[in-house]
Amino acid sequence: MTESTRGPEEKTEVRRPAPELRVSTLELFFDLVFVFTLTQITVLLAHDLSFATAGRVVLIFVVLFWMYGAYAYLTNQVPPDRPSRRLLLIVGMGAFLVCALAIPRAFTDGGVVFGLGFLLVVVVHSALYTRSHGRDVIWYAVPNALAALAVTTAGFFHGLAADGWWVLAILLQIVTPFLAQAGPRSHGGRTTDDLRGQLGGLEPGHFVERHGLLLIIAFGESVIAIGIGIGDQPLTVGLFGGAFLALAVAVALWWTYFVRDEGAAEETFRATEPARRFRLAMNAYYYAFLPMLLGVAFLAAGVKKSLGHLGEHLHTGPALALAGGVALFLAGDVAFRTAMRLSPLAFRAAAVPLVLGAALLGIHVAAVAELIALVVILVAMLAAEARWSPCEERAATVA
């Protein structure tokens, strides 16, 4: 029987698919506040570009980004679509702001304030998570709270003792996903596989978009760094040339992820069965994204310290910050592609040591020579991928 010959009683109801979950403006607002922590880290780095400061910056951001990822996962499953959830999320934003304001003094007289702000971040997250996981939230809340208490305790110490408490906090965060997956063997008739399916119940479009927006906001830090690096110097042709070179480096890194990786990553997420999405999200959007975001922060610090000295030899700190930031980003992107089973990897992996070598130009020749080398290496890498990668050729054919 054809559609036209069916009677009214024979017509079937057409069910419309549920609307796809997208990132809300409140989540974007939340990300803007979180990226202020990255800004403060850049300030801390630019103030003292030493290996000790760089190590402590890594400790701070690893701890903070763990809870950012927890909130991104949270709003994927518990969207802020009602007043109570929105208000709690806003309180979480305020807690992240406290942490950000305390970052420059997190290892001096502001450590306890940072820790208490971070504890509030954890408490709000746990309260919101009860909406989807009920009592099973204990497997997240307890280790996260212990990590926050370790960071708070670090505020009472100085030097290696304080560093040790921060390392303990990170270790607690590392074991949290294993507890979340293996801890609740059975609860309310649910099996371990049921719980793993719930953990992996991510909406791919929302999750990928959320982290992409975070990265693009972070890139804004490198643009701001150009203005700060120029300061009140005379607006000469050479100064504008250096500014455009710094912008070109940031644009090349943007191209690396957003033109090549983001869409393919969402496809991989959708093709992955829910029970395995949680581990994939951890590997790609936490462990791999960490060096990418840190790379942007180091790059921004290097830009701040070098744009005012384009024709001069750079000190080791600014030169390594520039080249090391780009290398960190590329290494993170290689890890991201590995986790997402994207190819090719060889061009980006080969670019990492070349980028690091560019620091020698900054130290022994001039800052502008290092910037030019970074742009040339990144453009050559992207061009080689577009020319010789079978993946890129297929993408071009489809387009």
mmCIF file of C-alpha atoms in Angstrom:
data_model
loop_
_atom_site.group_PDB
_atom_site.id
_atom_site.type_symbol
_atom_site.label_atom_id
_atom_site.label_comp_id
_atom_site.label_asym_id
_atom_site.label_seq_id
_atom_site.Cartn_x
_atom_site.Cartn_y
_atom_site.Cartn_z
ATOM 1 C CA MET A 1 0.000 0.000 0.000
ATOM 2 C CA THR A 2 1.424 3.380 -0.941
ATOM 3 C CA GLU A 3 1.496 6.467 1.247
ATOM 4 C CA SER A 4 -1.226 8.134 -0.857
ATOM 5 C CA THR A 5 -3.702 5.236 -0.467
ATOM 6 C CA ARG A 6 -3.441 4.955 3.315
ATOM 7 C CA GLY A 7 -6.382 6.098 5.353
ATOM 8 C CA PRO A 8 -6.001 8.543 8.256
ATOM 9 C CA GLU A 9 -6.080 5.666 10.717
ATOM 10 C CA GLU A 10 -3.250 3.876 8.894
ATOM 11 C CA LYS A 11 -0.709 6.704 8.934
ATOM 12 C CA THR A 12 2.136 6.140 11.320
ATOM 13 C CA GLU A 13 3.379 8.862 13.577
ATOM 14 C CA VAL A 14 6.765 10.230 12.585
ATOM 15 C CA ARG A 15 9.036 10.601 15.598
ATOM 16 C CA ARG A 16 11.456 13.445 15.453
ATOM 17 C CA PRO A 17 14.908 12.783 16.860
ATOM 18 C CA ALA A 18 15.807 14.535 20.097
ATOM 19 C CA PRO A 19 17.668 17.792 19.507
ATOM 20 C CA GLU A 20 21.423 17.425 19.699
ATOM 21 C CA LEU A 21 22.993 18.787 22.874
ATOM 22 C CA ARG A 22 25.142 21.838 22.161
ATOM 23 C CA VAL A 23 27.272 24.068 24.350
ATOM 24 C CA SER A 24 25.172 26.636 26.207
ATOM 25 C CA THR A 25 26.119 30.280 26.683
ATOM 26 C CA LEU A 26 26.486 29.655 30.429
ATOM 27 C CA GLU A 27 29.041 26.926 29.739
ATOM 28 C CA LEU A 28 30.900 29.318 27.441
ATOM 29 C CA PHE A 29 30.794 31.952 30.202
ATOM 30 C CA PHE A 30 32.177 29.330 32.589
ATOM 31 C CA ASP A 31 35.024 28.625 30.156
ATOM 32 C CA LEU A 32 35.877 32.322 29.932
ATOM 33 C CA VAL A 33 36.318 32.393 33.715
ATOM 34 C CA PHE A 34 38.385 29.207 33.648
ATOM 35 C CA VAL A 35 40.707 30.567 30.957
ATOM 36 C CA PHE A 36 41.503 33.407 33.366
ATOM 37 C CA THR A 37 43.467 30.729 35.261
ATOM 38 C CA LEU A 38 45.524 30.242 32.095
ATOM 39 C CA THR A 39 46.038 34.007 31.907
ATOM 40 C CA GLN A 40 47.295 34.060 35.488
ATOM 41 C CA ILE A 41 49.635 31.171 34.765
ATOM 42 C CA THR A 42 51.057 33.152 31.853
ATOM 43 C CA VAL A 43 51.570 36.128 34.170
ATOM 44 C CA LEU A 44 53.394 33.893 36.658
ATOM 45 C CA LEU A 45 55.603 32.489 33.905
ATOM 46 C CA ALA A 46 56.399 35.874 32.379
ATOM 47 C CA HIS A 47 57.414 37.187 35.803
ATOM 48 C CA ASP A 48 59.987 34.419 36.290
ATOM 49 C CA LEU A 49 60.851 32.229 33.294
ATOM 50 C CA SER A 50 62.817 29.664 35.268
ATOM 51 C CA PHE A 51 62.633 25.868 35.365
ATOM 52 C CA ALA A 52 61.359 25.978 38.960
ATOM 53 C CA THR A 53 58.483 28.299 38.044
ATOM 54 C CA ALA A 54 57.712 26.260 34.929
ATOM 55 C CA GLY A 55 57.478 23.096 37.043
ATOM 56 C CA ARG A 56 55.120 24.714 39.527
ATOM 57 C CA VAL A 57 53.000 26.116 36.720
ATOM 58 C CA VAL A 58 52.588 22.568 35.444
ATOM 59 C CA LEU A 59 51.518 21.389 38.919
ATOM 60 C CA ILE A 60 48.919 24.167 39.185
ATOM 61 C CA PHE A 61 47.429 23.630 35.761
ATOM 62 C CA VAL A 62 47.317 19.826 35.983
ATOM 63 C CA VAL A 63 45.287 20.132 39.181
ATOM 64 C CA LEU A 64 42.978 22.813 37.772
ATOM 65 C CA PHE A 65 42.418 21.201 34.383
ATOM 66 C CA TRP A 66 41.356 17.961 36.032
ATOM 67 C CA MET A 67 38.379 19.734 37.572
ATOM 68 C CA TYR A 68 37.649 21.671 34.377
ATOM 69 C CA GLY A 69 37.391 18.344 32.583
ATOM 70 C CA ALA A 70 35.140 17.088 35.373
ATOM 71 C CA TYR A 71 32.801 20.057 34.834
ATOM 72 C CA ALA A 72 32.827 19.586 31.040
ATOM 73 C CA TYR A 73 31.860 15.946 31.550
ATOM 74 C CA LEU A 74 29.269 16.997 34.127
ATOM 75 C CA THR A 75 27.406 19.488 31.930
ATOM 76 C CA ASN A 76 27.442 16.939 29.112
ATOM 77 C CA GLN A 77 25.312 14.684 31.300
ATOM 78 C CA VAL A 78 23.643 17.275 33.559
ATOM 79 C CA PRO A 79 23.038 20.285 31.293
ATOM 80 C CA PRO A 80 22.434 23.621 33.073
ATOM 81 C CA ASP A 81 18.854 23.832 31.832
ATOM 82 C CA ARG A 82 17.110 24.847 35.066
ATOM 83 C CA PRO A 83 17.678 27.564 37.689
ATOM 84 C CA SER A 84 19.082 25.330 40.443
ATOM 85 C CA ARG A 85 21.731 23.872 38.148
ATOM 86 C CA ARG A 86 22.609 27.261 36.702
ATOM 87 C CA LEU A 87 23.066 28.784 40.135
ATOM 88 C CA LEU A 88 25.321 25.952 41.286
ATOM 89 C CA LEU A 89 27.388 26.263 38.113
ATOM 90 C CA ILE A 90 27.752 29.996 38.725
ATOM 91 C CA VAL A 91 29.020 29.245 42.246
ATOM 92 C CA GLY A 92 31.549 26.900 40.626
ATOM 93 C CA MET A 93 32.608 29.758 38.351
ATOM 94 C CA GLY A 94 33.178 31.942 41.389
ATOM 95 C CA ALA A 95 35.287 29.208 42.992
ATOM 96 C CA PHE A 96 37.470 28.972 39.882
ATOM 97 C CA LEU A 97 37.842 32.760 39.992
ATOM 98 C CA VAL A 98 39.165 32.516 43.567
ATOM 99 C CA CYS A 99 41.716 29.939 42.377
ATOM 100 C CA ALA A 100 42.736 32.134 39.445
ATOM 101 C CA LEU A 101 43.244 35.214 41.603
ATOM 102 C CA ALA A 102 45.420 33.211 44.008
ATOM 103 C CA ILE A 103 47.612 31.583 41.320
ATOM 104 C CA PRO A 104 50.462 34.154 41.382
ATOM 105 C CA ARG A 105 50.853 33.483 45.130
ATOM 106 C CA ALA A 106 49.826 29.818 45.209
ATOM 107 C CA PHE A 107 53.283 28.803 46.432
ATOM 108 C CA THR A 108 53.747 31.702 48.846
ATOM 109 C CA ASP A 109 51.101 33.352 51.007
ATOM 110 C CA GLY A 110 48.099 32.504 48.795
ATOM 111 C CA GLY A 111 48.279 28.731 48.894
ATOM 112 C CA VAL A 112 45.564 28.227 51.497
ATOM 113 C CA VAL A 113 43.187 30.598 49.670
ATOM 114 C CA PHE A 114 43.813 28.706 46.437
ATOM 115 C CA GLY A 115 43.155 25.392 48.185
ATOM 116 C CA LEU A 116 39.895 26.541 49.771
ATOM 117 C CA GLY A 117 38.687 27.898 46.437
ATOM 118 C CA PHE A 118 39.572 24.586 44.835
ATOM 119 C CA LEU A 119 37.726 22.682 47.564
ATOM 120 C CA LEU A 120 34.606 24.719 46.751
ATOM 121 C CA VAL A 121 35.071 23.811 43.071
ATOM 122 C CA VAL A 122 34.987 20.125 44.081
ATOM 123 C CA VAL A 123 31.995 20.476 46.416
ATOM 124 C CA VAL A 124 29.852 22.203 43.761
ATOM 125 C CA HIS A 125 30.832 19.605 41.174
ATOM 126 C CA SER A 126 29.905 16.746 43.514
ATOM 127 C CA ALA A 127 26.553 18.338 44.370
ATOM 128 C CA LEU A 128 25.655 18.691 40.702
ATOM 129 C CA TYR A 129 26.829 15.182 39.893
ATOM 130 C CA THR A 130 24.317 13.627 42.283
ATOM 131 C CA ARG A 131 21.666 14.583 39.689
ATOM 132 C CA SER A 132 22.945 11.904 37.285
ATOM 133 C CA HIS A 133 24.960 9.427 39.383
ATOM 134 C CA GLY A 134 23.186 9.543 42.741
ATOM 135 C CA ARG A 135 25.150 7.947 45.569
ATOM 136 C CA ASP A 136 27.782 6.677 43.121
ATOM 137 C CA VAL A 137 29.173 10.207 43.130
ATOM 138 C CA ILE A 138 31.157 9.181 46.211
ATOM 139 C CA TRP A 139 33.690 7.490 43.903
ATOM 140 C CA TYR A 140 34.459 10.916 42.404
ATOM 141 C CA ALA A 141 33.785 13.182 45.362
ATOM 142 C CA VAL A 142 36.033 11.565 47.969
ATOM 143 C CA PRO A 143 39.315 11.419 45.971
ATOM 144 C CA ASN A 144 38.634 14.866 44.474
ATOM 145 C CA ALA A 145 38.011 16.313 47.931
ATOM 146 C CA LEU A 146 41.162 14.650 49.285
ATOM 147 C CA ALA A 147 43.124 16.196 46.398
ATOM 148 C CA ALA A 148 41.690 19.624 47.261
ATOM 149 C CA LEU A 149 42.643 19.142 50.916
ATOM 150 C CA ALA A 150 46.168 18.168 49.850
ATOM 151 C CA VAL A 151 46.457 21.402 47.858
ATOM 152 C CA THR A 152 45.134 23.369 50.848
ATOM 153 C CA THR A 153 47.664 21.681 53.134
ATOM 154 C CA ALA A 154 50.432 22.630 50.693
ATOM 155 C CA GLY A 155 49.644 26.261 51.482
ATOM 156 C CA PHE A 156 51.068 25.776 54.984
ATOM 157 C CA PHE A 157 54.448 24.675 53.611
ATOM 158 C CA HIS A 158 57.151 26.048 51.357
ATOM 159 C CA GLY A 159 59.674 24.605 48.934
ATOM 160 C CA LEU A 160 59.830 20.865 48.304
ATOM 161 C CA ALA A 161 57.353 20.086 51.076
ATOM 162 C CA ALA A 162 54.685 22.164 49.332
ATOM 163 C CA ASP A 163 55.551 20.583 45.988
ATOM 164 C CA GLY A 164 55.099 17.153 47.555
ATOM 165 C CA TRP A 165 51.536 17.937 48.629
ATOM 166 C CA TRP A 166 50.718 19.138 45.096
ATOM 167 C CA VAL A 167 52.126 15.915 43.650
ATOM 168 C CA LEU A 168 49.955 13.943 46.092
ATOM 169 C CA ALA A 169 46.894 15.846 44.849
ATOM 170 C CA ILE A 170 47.718 14.898 41.264
ATOM 171 C CA LEU A 171 48.203 11.236 42.216
ATOM 172 C CA LEU A 172 44.771 11.248 43.836
ATOM 173 C CA GLN A 173 43.288 12.687 40.662
ATOM 174 C CA ILE A 174 45.016 10.040 38.552
ATOM 175 C CA VAL A 175 43.424 7.179 40.513
ATOM 176 C CA THR A 176 39.953 8.761 40.483
ATOM 177 C CA PRO A 177 38.847 7.409 37.064
ATOM 178 C CA PHE A 178 39.930 3.907 38.047
ATOM 179 C CA LEU A 179 37.868 4.144 41.227
ATOM 180 C CA ALA A 180 34.934 5.491 39.235
ATOM 181 C CA GLN A 181 35.027 2.521 36.883
ATOM 182 C CA ALA A 182 36.004 -0.291 39.247
ATOM 183 C CA GLY A 183 34.663 0.896 42.607
ATOM 184 C CA PRO A 184 30.882 0.420 42.382
ATOM 185 C CA ARG A 185 30.772 -3.279 41.534
ATOM 186 C CA SER A 186 27.041 -3.421 41.954
ATOM 187 C CA HIS A 187 24.509 -0.894 43.120
ATOM 188 C CA GLY A 188 20.758 -0.927 42.820
ATOM 189 C CA GLY A 189 20.778 -3.932 40.494
ATOM 190 C CA ARG A 190 23.277 -2.347 38.067
ATOM 191 C CA THR A 191 26.347 -4.229 36.966
ATOM 192 C CA THR A 192 29.828 -2.851 36.402
ATOM 193 C CA ASP A 193 29.145 -2.812 32.650
ATOM 194 C CA ASP A 194 26.011 -0.721 33.264
ATOM 195 C CA LEU A 195 28.043 1.811 35.239
ATOM 196 C CA ARG A 196 30.750 1.946 32.604
ATOM 197 C CA GLY A 197 28.066 2.567 29.994
ATOM 198 C CA GLN A 198 26.776 5.458 32.096
ATOM 199 C CA LEU A 199 30.307 6.867 32.439
ATOM 200 C CA GLY A 200 30.664 6.685 28.671
ATOM 201 C CA GLY A 201 27.274 8.212 28.001
ATOM 202 C CA LEU A 202 28.861 11.272 26.426
ATOM 203 C CA GLU A 203 27.187 13.327 23.713
ATOM 204 C CA PRO A 204 30.069 13.561 21.204
ATOM 205 C CA GLY A 205 29.083 16.827 19.535
ATOM 206 C CA HIS A 206 28.792 18.697 22.824
ATOM 207 C CA PHE A 207 31.988 17.268 24.311
ATOM 208 C CA VAL A 208 34.155 18.011 21.264
ATOM 209 C CA GLU A 209 32.655 21.464 20.795
ATOM 210 C CA ARG A 210 33.169 22.339 24.467
ATOM 211 C CA HIS A 211 36.884 21.589 24.361
ATOM 212 C CA GLY A 212 37.294 23.274 21.001
ATOM 213 C CA LEU A 213 35.763 26.466 22.378
ATOM 214 C CA LEU A 214 38.080 26.256 25.382
ATOM 215 C CA LEU A 215 41.079 26.003 23.072
ATOM 216 C CA ILE A 216 40.013 28.927 20.908
ATOM 217 C CA ILE A 217 39.535 31.089 24.025
ATOM 218 C CA ALA A 218 42.998 30.032 25.155
ATOM 219 C CA PHE A 219 44.410 31.151 21.800
ATOM 220 C CA GLY A 220 43.045 34.568 22.661
ATOM 221 C CA GLU A 221 45.677 34.674 25.411
ATOM 222 C CA SER A 222 48.435 34.530 22.785
ATOM 223 C CA VAL A 223 46.837 37.465 20.952
ATOM 224 C CA ILE A 224 46.618 39.481 24.189
ATOM 225 C CA ALA A 225 50.272 38.649 24.807
ATOM 226 C CA ILE A 226 51.172 40.397 21.538
ATOM 227 C CA GLY A 227 49.700 43.661 22.825
ATOM 228 C CA ILE A 228 51.374 43.307 26.211
ATOM 229 C CA GLY A 229 54.707 42.449 24.589
ATOM 230 C CA ILE A 230 54.578 45.570 22.426
ATOM 231 C CA GLY A 231 53.683 47.785 25.382
ATOM 232 C CA ASP A 232 54.385 51.473 24.723
ATOM 233 C CA GLN A 233 57.120 50.977 22.134
ATOM 234 C CA PRO A 234 57.085 53.090 18.952
ATOM 235 C CA LEU A 235 54.847 51.580 16.275
ATOM 236 C CA THR A 236 57.467 50.804 13.654
ATOM 237 C CA VAL A 237 57.344 48.528 10.627
ATOM 238 C CA GLY A 238 59.659 46.097 12.375
ATOM 239 C CA LEU A 239 57.419 45.948 15.433
ATOM 240 C CA PHE A 240 54.355 45.210 13.319
ATOM 241 C CA GLY A 241 56.359 42.557 11.485
ATOM 242 C CA GLY A 242 57.174 40.827 14.767
ATOM 243 C CA ALA A 243 53.538 41.062 15.865
ATOM 244 C CA PHE A 244 52.351 39.455 12.627
ATOM 245 C CA LEU A 245 54.918 36.676 13.009
ATOM 246 C CA ALA A 246 53.639 35.944 16.535
ATOM 247 C CA LEU A 247 50.074 35.945 15.219
ATOM 248 C CA ALA A 248 51.110 33.625 12.374
ATOM 249 C CA VAL A 249 52.446 31.093 14.891
ATOM 250 C CA ALA A 250 49.118 31.130 16.770
ATOM 251 C CA VAL A 251 47.148 30.848 13.511
ATOM 252 C CA ALA A 252 49.239 27.858 12.418
ATOM 253 C CA LEU A 253 48.507 26.108 15.714
ATOM 254 C CA TRP A 254 44.815 26.922 15.282
ATOM 255 C CA TRP A 255 44.950 25.412 11.794
ATOM 256 C CA THR A 256 46.656 22.317 13.153
ATOM 257 C CA TYR A 257 43.737 21.412 15.397
ATOM 258 C CA PHE A 258 40.601 23.042 14.025
ATOM 259 C CA VAL A 259 41.110 22.365 10.319
ATOM 260 C CA ARG A 260 42.583 18.883 10.682
ATOM 261 C CA ASP A 261 41.440 17.292 13.930
ATOM 262 C CA GLU A 262 38.204 18.558 15.443
ATOM 263 C CA GLY A 263 35.696 17.162 12.939
ATOM 264 C CA ALA A 264 37.489 13.820 12.681
ATOM 265 C CA ALA A 265 37.578 13.558 16.488
ATOM 266 C CA GLU A 266 33.798 13.922 16.696
ATOM 267 C CA GLU A 267 33.374 11.172 14.092
ATOM 268 C CA THR A 268 35.658 8.890 16.110
ATOM 269 C CA PHE A 269 33.663 9.580 19.267
ATOM 270 C CA ARG A 270 30.404 8.693 17.533
ATOM 271 C CA ALA A 271 31.889 5.470 16.164
ATOM 272 C CA THR A 272 33.103 4.415 19.636
ATOM 273 C CA GLU A 273 30.722 2.360 21.732
ATOM 274 C CA PRO A 274 29.545 4.199 24.888
ATOM 275 C CA ALA A 275 31.310 1.803 27.277
ATOM 276 C CA ARG A 276 34.669 2.913 25.825
ATOM 277 C CA ARG A 277 34.010 6.632 25.427
ATOM 278 C CA PHE A 278 34.997 7.521 28.988
ATOM 279 C CA ARG A 279 38.544 6.195 28.574
ATOM 280 C CA LEU A 280 38.797 7.793 25.121
ATOM 281 C CA ALA A 281 37.701 11.131 26.580
ATOM 282 C CA MET A 282 40.313 10.860 29.325
ATOM 283 C CA ASN A 283 43.150 10.025 26.922
ATOM 284 C CA ALA A 284 42.280 12.604 24.258
ATOM 285 C CA TYR A 285 40.712 15.520 26.115
ATOM 286 C CA TYR A 286 42.606 15.384 29.394
ATOM 287 C CA TYR A 287 46.033 13.781 29.005
ATOM 288 C CA ALA A 288 46.573 15.040 25.436
ATOM 289 C CA PHE A 289 44.869 18.414 25.873
ATOM 290 C CA LEU A 290 47.016 19.249 28.920
ATOM 291 C CA PRO A 291 50.235 19.845 26.947
ATOM 292 C CA MET A 292 48.288 21.620 24.198
ATOM 293 C CA LEU A 293 46.852 24.191 26.605
ATOM 294 C CA LEU A 294 50.091 24.491 28.551
ATOM 295 C CA GLY A 295 51.843 25.033 25.237
ATOM 296 C CA VAL A 296 49.603 28.011 24.511
ATOM 297 C CA ALA A 297 50.430 29.456 27.951
ATOM 298 C CA PHE A 298 54.185 29.022 27.475
ATOM 299 C CA LEU A 299 53.975 30.498 23.972
ATOM 300 C CA ALA A 300 52.092 33.522 25.305
ATOM 301 C CA ALA A 301 54.715 34.068 28.017
ATOM 302 C CA GLY A 302 57.476 33.843 25.419
ATOM 303 C CA VAL A 303 55.722 36.333 23.151
ATOM 304 C CA LYS A 304 55.339 38.794 26.036
ATOM 305 C CA LYS A 305 59.042 38.633 26.820
ATOM 306 C CA SER A 306 60.384 38.691 23.244
ATOM 307 C CA LEU A 307 58.352 41.148 21.136
ATOM 308 C CA GLY A 308 60.091 44.094 22.773
ATOM 309 C CA HIS A 309 63.493 42.637 21.846
ATOM 310 C CA LEU A 310 63.014 41.457 18.263
ATOM 311 C CA GLY A 311 66.490 42.385 17.075
ATOM 312 C CA GLU A 312 68.282 41.214 20.214
ATOM 313 C CA HIS A 313 69.599 37.903 21.492
ATOM 314 C CA LEU A 314 67.026 36.336 23.801
ATOM 315 C CA HIS A 315 67.781 34.953 27.225
ATOM 316 C CA THR A 316 67.328 31.197 27.534
ATOM 317 C CA GLY A 317 63.967 31.494 29.339
ATOM 318 C CA PRO A 318 62.035 33.503 26.692
ATOM 319 C CA ALA A 319 63.623 31.557 23.820
ATOM 320 C CA LEU A 320 62.650 28.210 25.371
ATOM 321 C CA ALA A 321 59.174 29.490 26.231
ATOM 322 C CA LEU A 322 58.523 30.418 22.589
ATOM 323 C CA ALA A 323 59.858 27.224 21.060
ATOM 324 C CA GLY A 324 58.850 24.990 23.976
ATOM 325 C CA GLY A 325 55.275 26.254 23.889
ATOM 326 C CA VAL A 326 54.894 25.331 20.225
ATOM 327 C CA ALA A 327 56.625 21.979 20.801
ATOM 328 C CA LEU A 328 54.345 21.191 23.746
ATOM 329 C CA PHE A 329 51.278 21.949 21.646
ATOM 330 C CA LEU A 330 52.464 19.738 18.786
ATOM 331 C CA ALA A 331 53.423 16.889 21.143
ATOM 332 C CA GLY A 332 49.989 17.101 22.746
ATOM 333 C CA ASP A 333 48.355 17.074 19.326
ATOM 334 C CA VAL A 334 50.338 13.967 18.343
ATOM 335 C CA ALA A 335 49.081 12.300 21.552
ATOM 336 C CA PHE A 336 45.555 13.501 20.723
ATOM 337 C CA ARG A 337 45.730 12.016 17.233
ATOM 338 C CA THR A 338 47.115 8.774 18.626
ATOM 339 C CA ALA A 339 44.240 8.484 21.105
ATOM 340 C CA MET A 340 41.681 9.293 18.405
ATOM 341 C CA ARG A 341 43.364 7.000 15.843
ATOM 342 C CA LEU A 342 43.819 9.867 13.403
ATOM 343 C CA SER A 343 46.615 10.092 10.860
ATOM 344 C CA PRO A 344 49.169 11.111 9.810
ATOM 345 C CA LEU A 345 51.435 11.483 12.820
ATOM 346 C CA ALA A 346 54.887 11.575 11.252
ATOM 347 C CA PHE A 347 54.887 15.196 10.052
ATOM 348 C CA ARG A 348 53.858 16.593 13.436
ATOM 349 C CA ALA A 349 56.160 14.324 15.398
ATOM 350 C CA ALA A 350 59.081 15.322 13.169
ATOM 351 C CA ALA A 351 58.265 19.010 13.654
ATOM 352 C CA VAL A 352 58.665 18.806 17.468
ATOM 353 C CA PRO A 353 62.498 18.580 17.584
ATOM 354 C CA LEU A 354 62.789 21.099 14.750
ATOM 355 C CA VAL A 355 60.670 23.576 16.708
ATOM 356 C CA LEU A 356 62.748 23.051 19.846
ATOM 357 C CA GLY A 357 65.890 23.688 17.812
ATOM 358 C CA ALA A 358 64.523 27.090 16.816
ATOM 359 C CA ALA A 359 65.231 28.251 20.382
ATOM 360 C CA LEU A 360 68.931 28.279 19.475
ATOM 361 C CA LEU A 361 68.216 30.950 16.875
ATOM 362 C CA GLY A 362 66.588 33.122 19.503
ATOM 363 C CA ILE A 363 69.522 32.706 21.869
ATOM 364 C CA HIS A 364 72.363 33.067 19.366
ATOM 365 C CA VAL A 365 70.854 35.211 16.566
ATOM 366 C CA ALA A 366 67.733 37.225 17.446
ATOM 367 C CA ALA A 367 64.132 36.863 18.572
ATOM 368 C CA VAL A 368 62.850 37.647 15.094
ATOM 369 C CA ALA A 369 64.933 34.782 13.667
ATOM 370 C CA GLU A 370 63.288 32.345 16.075
ATOM 371 C CA LEU A 371 59.793 33.599 15.195
ATOM 372 C CA ILE A 372 60.501 33.278 11.468
ATOM 373 C CA ALA A 373 61.816 29.743 11.963
ATOM 374 C CA LEU A 374 58.707 28.731 13.931
ATOM 375 C CA VAL A 375 56.403 30.040 11.214
ATOM 376 C CA VAL A 376 58.395 28.315 8.456
ATOM 377 C CA ILE A 377 58.423 24.959 10.277
ATOM 378 C CA LEU A 378 54.697 25.030 11.026
ATOM 379 C CA VAL A 379 53.703 26.092 7.510
ATOM 380 C CA ALA A 380 55.969 23.440 5.996
ATOM 381 C CA MET A 381 54.438 20.805 8.284
ATOM 382 C CA LEU A 382 50.894 21.722 7.294
ATOM 383 C CA ALA A 383 51.792 21.948 3.611
ATOM 384 C CA ALA A 384 53.472 18.533 3.692
ATOM 385 C CA GLU A 385 50.385 16.998 5.269
ATOM 386 C CA ALA A 386 48.116 18.571 2.673
ATOM 387 C CA ARG A 387 50.373 17.375 -0.144
ATOM 388 C CA TRP A 388 51.304 13.849 0.887
ATOM 389 C CA SER A 389 48.712 12.666 3.400
ATOM 390 C CA PRO A 390 46.147 10.229 1.920
ATOM 391 C CA CYS A 391 43.764 11.345 4.677
ATOM 392 C CA GLU A 392 43.942 14.949 3.504
ATOM 393 C CA GLU A 393 43.491 13.945 -0.124
ATOM 394 C CA ARG A 394 40.279 12.116 0.708
ATOM 395 C CA ALA A 395 39.041 15.075 2.746
ATOM 396 C CA ALA A 396 39.734 17.402 -0.184
ATOM 397 C CA THR A 397 37.813 15.093 -2.546
ATOM 398 C CA VAL A 398 34.811 15.003 -0.228
ATOM 399 C CA ALA A 399 34.877 18.791 0.150
#
